[in-house]
Structure formats: C-alpha cells, structure tokens
PDB file of C-alpha atoms in Angstrom:
ATOM      1  CA  MET A 240     -20.269  -6.357  -4.523  1.00 80.00           C
ATOM      2  CA  THR A 241     -22.191  -4.306  -1.996  1.00 88.00           C
ATOM      3  CA  VAL A 242     -21.353  -0.625  -1.737  1.00 83.00           C
ATOM      4  CA  VAL A 243     -22.039   1.944   0.952  1.00 83.00           C
ATOM      5  CA  ARG A 244     -22.142   5.708   0.855  1.00 84.00           C
ATOM      6  CA  THR A 245     -19.560   7.634   2.912  1.00 79.00           C
ATOM      7  CA  PRO A 246     -20.582  10.780   4.834  1.00 81.00           C
ATOM      8  CA  SER A 247     -19.207  12.799   1.890  1.00 80.00           C
ATOM      9  CA  GLY A 248     -21.472  10.916  -0.525  1.00 81.00           C
ATOM     10  CA  VAL A 249     -18.864   8.710  -2.221  1.00 78.00           C
ATOM     11  CA  LEU A 250     -19.761   5.052  -2.857  1.00 79.00           C
ATOM     12  CA  VAL A 251     -17.135   2.559  -1.613  1.00 78.00           C
ATOM     13  CA  PRO A 252     -17.127  -1.233  -1.245  1.00 82.00           C
ATOM     14  CA  GLU A 253     -18.724  -2.363   1.997  1.00 82.00           C
ATOM     15  CA  GLY A 254     -16.298  -3.373   4.732  1.00 78.00           C
ATOM     16  CA  ILE A 255     -13.546  -0.880   3.885  1.00 73.00           C
ATOM     17  CA  ASP A 256     -12.957   1.163   7.026  1.00 71.00           C
ATOM     18  CA  PRO A 257     -12.046   4.873   6.897  1.00 71.00           C
ATOM     19  CA  PHE A 258      -8.381   4.148   7.692  1.00 67.00           C
ATOM     20  CA  HIS A 259      -8.059   2.088   4.472  1.00 66.00           C
ATOM     21  CA  ARG A 260      -9.671   4.682   2.177  1.00 67.00           C
ATOM     22  CA  ARG A 261      -6.788   7.144   2.252  1.00 70.00           C
ATOM     23  CA  LEU A 262      -3.115   7.336   1.341  1.00 84.00           C
ATOM     24  CA  HIS A 263      -0.583   7.431   4.171  1.00 81.00           C
ATOM     25  CA  ARG A 264       2.608   9.481   4.079  1.00 88.00           C
ATOM     26  CA  ILE A 265       5.452   8.267   6.270  1.00 91.00           C
ATOM     27  CA  ALA A 266       8.156  10.937   6.582  1.00 91.00           C
ATOM     28  CA  PRO A 267      11.751   9.866   7.360  1.00 89.00           C
ATOM     29  CA  ALA A 268      11.416  11.173  10.918  1.00 89.00           C
ATOM     30  CA  ALA A 269       8.419   8.862  11.452  1.00 89.00           C
ATOM     31  CA  LEU A 270      10.283   5.611  10.716  1.00 89.00           C
ATOM     32  CA  VAL A 271      10.109   3.217  13.667  1.00 87.00           C
ATOM     33  CA  ASP A 272      13.216   1.560  15.167  1.00 85.00           C
ATOM     34  CA  GLN A 273      11.216  -0.785  17.424  1.00 78.00           C
ATOM     35  CA  THR A 274      11.273  -3.761  15.063  1.00 78.00           C
ATOM     36  CA  SER A 275      13.113  -7.078  14.967  1.00 75.00           C
ATOM     37  CA  GLN A 276      16.841  -6.434  14.728  1.00 76.00           C
ATOM     38  CA  THR A 277      19.980  -8.318  13.763  1.00 81.00           C
ATOM     39  CA  THR A 278      23.418  -7.422  15.102  1.00 85.00           C
ATOM     40  CA  GLY A 279      25.436  -5.094  12.866  1.00 85.00           C
ATOM     41  CA  MET A 280      22.438  -3.431  11.242  1.00 86.00           C
ATOM     42  CA  ARG A 281      19.510  -1.217  12.099  1.00 89.00           C
ATOM     43  CA  ARG A 282      16.058  -1.827  10.609  1.00 88.00           C
ATOM     44  CA  ARG A 283      13.622   1.086  10.398  1.00 92.00           C
ATOM     45  CA  GLU A 284       9.956   0.295   9.758  1.00 92.00           C
ATOM     46  CA  ALA A 285       7.845   2.514   7.468  1.00 94.00           C
ATOM     47  CA  VAL A 286       4.875   0.527   6.121  1.00 93.00           C
ATOM     48  CA  SER A 287       3.449  -2.325   8.203  1.00 89.00           C
ATOM     49  CA  GLY A 288       0.419  -3.566  10.052  1.00 86.00           C
ATOM     50  CA  LYS A 289       1.448  -1.428  13.033  1.00 86.00           C
ATOM     51  CA  THR A 290       2.160   1.804  11.174  1.00 88.00           C
ATOM     52  CA  VAL A 291      -0.526   1.985   8.461  1.00 88.00           C
ATOM     53  CA  GLY A 292      -2.696  -1.095   8.931  1.00 85.00           C
ATOM     54  CA  ALA A 293      -1.121  -3.013   6.021  1.00 86.00           C
ATOM     55  CA  SER A 294      -2.359  -6.580   5.827  1.00 84.00           C
ATOM     56  CA  HIS A 295       0.116  -8.121   3.342  1.00 88.00           C
ATOM     57  CA  LEU A 296       3.186  -5.881   3.219  1.00 90.00           C
ATOM     58  CA  TRP A 297       6.124  -4.682   5.304  1.00 91.00           C
ATOM     59  CA  MET A 298       8.473  -2.006   4.008  1.00 94.00           C
ATOM     60  CA  GLY A 299      11.329  -0.109   5.560  1.00 94.00           C
ATOM     61  CA  GLN A 300      15.041   0.614   5.511  1.00 95.00           C
ATOM     62  CA  THR A 301      18.131  -1.161   6.727  1.00 92.00           C
ATOM     63  CA  HIS A 302      21.325   0.678   7.617  1.00 92.00           C
ATOM     64  CA  VAL A 303      24.698  -1.104   7.856  1.00 92.00           C
ATOM     65  CA  PRO A 304      27.556   1.109   9.062  1.00 94.00           C
ATOM     66  CA  ALA A 305      30.912   1.201   7.248  1.00 96.00           C
ATOM     67  CA  ARG A 306      33.142  -1.844   7.883  1.00 96.00           C
ATOM     68  CA  THR A 307      30.321  -3.805   9.498  1.00 94.00           C
ATOM     69  CA  ASN A 308      28.697  -7.193   8.892  1.00 93.00           C
ATOM     70  CA  SER A 309      25.226  -8.144  10.033  1.00 91.00           C
ATOM     71  CA  GLY A 310      24.549 -11.337  11.880  1.00 92.00           C
ATOM     72  CA  ASN A 311      23.293 -14.338   9.907  1.00 94.00           C
ATOM     73  CA  HIS A 312      19.504 -14.507   9.672  1.00 93.00           C
ATOM     74  CA  HIS A 313      16.473 -15.405   7.553  1.00 93.00           C
ATOM     75  CA  HIS A 314      12.989 -13.950   7.186  1.00 92.00           C
ATOM     76  CA  GLY A 315      10.758 -16.983   7.667  1.00 92.00           C
ATOM     77  CA  ASP A 316       8.103 -17.509   5.021  1.00 93.00           C
ATOM     78  CA  SER A 317       8.377 -13.907   3.795  1.00 93.00           C
ATOM     79  CA  GLU A 318       9.753 -13.056   0.373  1.00 94.00           C
ATOM     80  CA  THR A 319      12.051 -10.029   0.599  1.00 94.00           C
ATOM     81  CA  ALA A 320      12.876  -7.498  -2.111  1.00 96.00           C
ATOM     82  CA  ILE A 321      15.800  -5.156  -1.505  1.00 96.00           C
ATOM     83  CA  PHE A 322      16.699  -1.940  -3.339  1.00 97.00           C
ATOM     84  CA  VAL A 323      20.199  -0.569  -2.747  1.00 97.00           C
ATOM     85  CA  LEU A 324      19.873   3.141  -2.050  1.00 97.00           C
ATOM     86  CA  ALA A 325      23.417   4.000  -0.893  1.00 97.00           C
ATOM     87  CA  GLY A 326      26.736   2.253  -0.451  1.00 97.00           C
ATOM     88  CA  THR A 327      27.946  -1.050  -1.882  1.00 97.00           C
ATOM     89  CA  PRO A 328      26.628  -3.787   0.402  1.00 97.00           C
ATOM     90  CA  VAL A 329      27.482  -7.431  -0.173  1.00 97.00           C
ATOM     91  CA  PHE A 330      24.829 -10.112   0.380  1.00 96.00           C
ATOM     92  CA  VAL A 331      26.192 -13.501   1.460  1.00 96.00           C
ATOM     93  CA  PHE A 332      24.421 -16.888   1.320  1.00 95.00           C
ATOM     94  CA  LEU A 333      25.254 -20.590   0.809  1.00 93.00           C
ATOM     95  CA  GLU A 334      24.958 -21.817  -2.785  1.00 92.00           C
ATOM     96  CA  LEU A 335      23.585 -25.365  -2.412  1.00 89.00           C
ATOM     97  CA  GLU A 336      23.401 -26.579  -6.015  1.00 88.00           C
ATOM     98  CA  GLY A 337      26.904 -28.095  -6.321  1.00 86.00           C
ATOM     99  CA  ASP A 338      28.512 -31.080  -4.657  1.00 90.00           C
ATOM    100  CA  GLU A 339      29.377 -28.981  -1.602  1.00 89.00           C
ATOM    101  CA  PRO A 340      27.780 -25.822  -0.160  1.00 89.00           C
ATOM    102  CA  VAL A 341      29.708 -22.735  -1.276  1.00 93.00           C
ATOM    103  CA  GLU A 342      29.568 -19.387   0.503  1.00 94.00           C
ATOM    104  CA  THR A 343      28.533 -16.985  -2.259  1.00 95.00           C
ATOM    105  CA  ARG A 344      28.905 -13.196  -2.202  1.00 97.00           C
ATOM    106  CA  VAL A 345      26.652 -10.916  -4.270  1.00 97.00           C
ATOM    107  CA  GLN A 346      28.258  -7.478  -4.697  1.00 98.00           C
ATOM    108  CA  THR A 347      25.808  -4.605  -5.226  1.00 97.00           C
ATOM    109  CA  ALA A 348      25.784  -0.899  -6.001  1.00 97.00           C
ATOM    110  CA  PRO A 349      23.161   1.867  -5.737  1.00 97.00           C
ATOM    111  CA  GLY A 350      20.206   1.091  -7.992  1.00 97.00           C
ATOM    112  CA  ASP A 351      20.573  -2.701  -7.755  1.00 98.00           C
ATOM    113  CA  TYR A 352      17.790  -4.991  -6.532  1.00 97.00           C
ATOM    114  CA  ILE A 353      18.160  -8.253  -4.597  1.00 97.00           C
ATOM    115  CA  PHE A 354      15.479 -10.926  -4.121  1.00 96.00           C
ATOM    116  CA  VAL A 355      15.708 -13.100  -0.993  1.00 95.00           C
ATOM    117  CA  PRO A 356      13.412 -16.154  -1.132  1.00 95.00           C
ATOM    118  CA  PRO A 357      11.684 -17.370   2.046  1.00 94.00           C
ATOM    119  CA  PHE A 358      13.852 -19.056   4.693  1.00 94.00           C
ATOM    120  CA  VAL A 359      17.209 -18.448   2.912  1.00 95.00           C
ATOM    121  CA  PRO A 360      19.926 -17.848   5.544  1.00 94.00           C
ATOM    122  CA  HIS A 361      22.000 -14.801   4.615  1.00 95.00           C
ATOM    123  CA  ARG A 362      23.842 -11.752   5.943  1.00 96.00           C
ATOM    124  CA  GLU A 363      24.659  -8.263   4.760  1.00 95.00           C
ATOM    125  CA  GLU A 364      28.224  -6.984   4.757  1.00 96.00           C
ATOM    126  CA  ASN A 365      29.466  -3.459   4.251  1.00 96.00           C
ATOM    127  CA  PRO A 366      33.200  -3.591   3.508  1.00 95.00           C
ATOM    128  CA  ASP A 367      33.370   0.112   2.580  1.00 96.00           C
ATOM    129  CA  PRO A 368      35.629   1.920   5.066  1.00 96.00           C
ATOM    130  CA  ASP A 369      33.698   5.207   4.931  1.00 96.00           C
ATOM    131  CA  THR A 370      30.133   4.877   3.584  1.00 95.00           C
ATOM    132  CA  GLU A 371      27.070   3.510   5.377  1.00 96.00           C
ATOM    133  CA  ALA A 372      25.021   1.086   3.262  1.00 97.00           C
ATOM    134  CA  VAL A 373      21.311   1.918   3.119  1.00 96.00           C
ATOM    135  CA  VAL A 374      18.750  -0.354   1.481  1.00 97.00           C
ATOM    136  CA  VAL A 375      14.976  -0.193   1.115  1.00 97.00           C
ATOM    137  CA  ILE A 376      13.209  -3.466   1.947  1.00 95.00           C
ATOM    138  CA  ALA A 377       9.761  -4.766   1.010  1.00 95.00           C
ATOM    139  CA  ARG A 378       8.395  -8.026   2.425  1.00 94.00           C
ATOM    140  CA  THR A 379       5.293 -10.073   1.754  1.00 93.00           C
ATOM    141  CA  THR A 380       4.282 -10.076   5.408  1.00 88.00           C
ATOM    142  CA  GLN A 381       2.917  -7.138   7.358  1.00 80.00           C
ATOM    143  CA  GLU A 382       5.535  -7.513  10.079  1.00 78.00           C
ATOM    144  CA  ALA A 383       9.308  -7.879   9.911  1.00 78.00           C
ATOM    145  CA  ILE A 384      10.043 -11.573  10.417  1.00 85.00           C
ATOM    146  CA  VAL A 385      13.652 -11.986  11.534  1.00 88.00           C
ATOM    147  CA  VAL A 386      15.174 -15.258  12.705  1.00 90.00           C
ATOM    148  CA  ASN A 387      18.771 -14.716  13.819  1.00 91.00           C
ATOM    149  CA  LEU A 388      21.140 -17.643  13.241  1.00 93.00           C
ATOM    150  CA  ASP A 389      24.629 -18.704  14.351  1.00 92.00           C
ATOM    151  CA  GLY A 390      25.710 -19.405  10.750  1.00 92.00           C
ATOM    152  CA  LEU A 391      24.490 -19.658   7.159  1.00 92.00           C
ATOM    153  CA  ASP A 392      23.625 -23.318   7.799  1.00 86.00           C
ATOM    154  CA  TRP A 393      20.098 -24.397   6.813  1.00 87.00           C
ATOM    155  CA  SER A 394      19.731 -26.883   9.724  1.00 83.00           C
ATOM    156  CA  PRO A 395      17.940 -24.393  12.065  1.00 81.00           C
ATOM    157  CA  VAL A 396      15.463 -23.630   9.238  1.00 79.00           C
ATOM    158  CA  GLY A 397      14.115 -27.150   8.861  1.00 66.00           C
TER     159      GLY A 397
END
C-alpha cells in the first residue's frame, strides 16, 4: 500500500481524499426529507452518498404517524436493517413457504430490530391511536432505493 503525507504530517493511504479522513456529525435538524418516499410515511436521510459521501451505506429515519399504514414497497437489491426507536409499528409481508401465500404481520416494540432482505414487498403499519412510530434504517446502498407497489405481490419484482 502506498501512503502519502497530509499537510499536517500524518501518513494516510494514497487515494483517500480529505472528505473521507474525518468523522461527520449529522444533527437531527440536518436530516434531509428530499429522498424517495412512500405514502403514509416520511423518510429522513442522514448518512448517504449525497450527505457524507458514503459509498456503500444509507442510513436515516422513517416516521409513520398514529393510525397510518405505509404503501406497499420494496428496496430493490438493498438489504435493510431497521431499529424501532419509538412506537409499536407492524411490518407486513407475504409468507411464501406454505401451499398458499399468507399475509404475515410482525409486531414490534422499541428496541426491536427487523431485517428486510432485498426485493421483499412489505409495508409498515402503525395501529397505535396516539403515538408516532419512528424507526432508524440502515441499507447496503448509498441511496434510498424505494419501489412503490400496488400490493404485496411479488409479480412486479420479477
């Protein structure tokens, strides 16, 4: 590995630009709403290619108001990890392993994690009459891939 000396005298691997040699703080007020959206929810972008120059990661928040369901959607070839911060959202998908597809509901609470594999059609529901559901999302792509769907059917995925 070739190294170069920075103006301050520190040796770093060649090819790492100054933007990628520092930590980036993203305060709540700096979250970006101009990202792909799905009806019934609001995504707020924190870490991405646009915000911090990430090359393999997208991270942000999703807010689902009380008594609201999101539209059906999937996230393309991105794996998605979800951490439930507030509320008790329900994640809905089609279980395909039996003789017939079965709509399956995964109830969550603060502190729970959900893993959404690539291309899996799903939706978020917030049946709570009073509390907004807030989740933190991390994806394996630097941008928020969102493909909105009419239903949980896999036919538009293929």
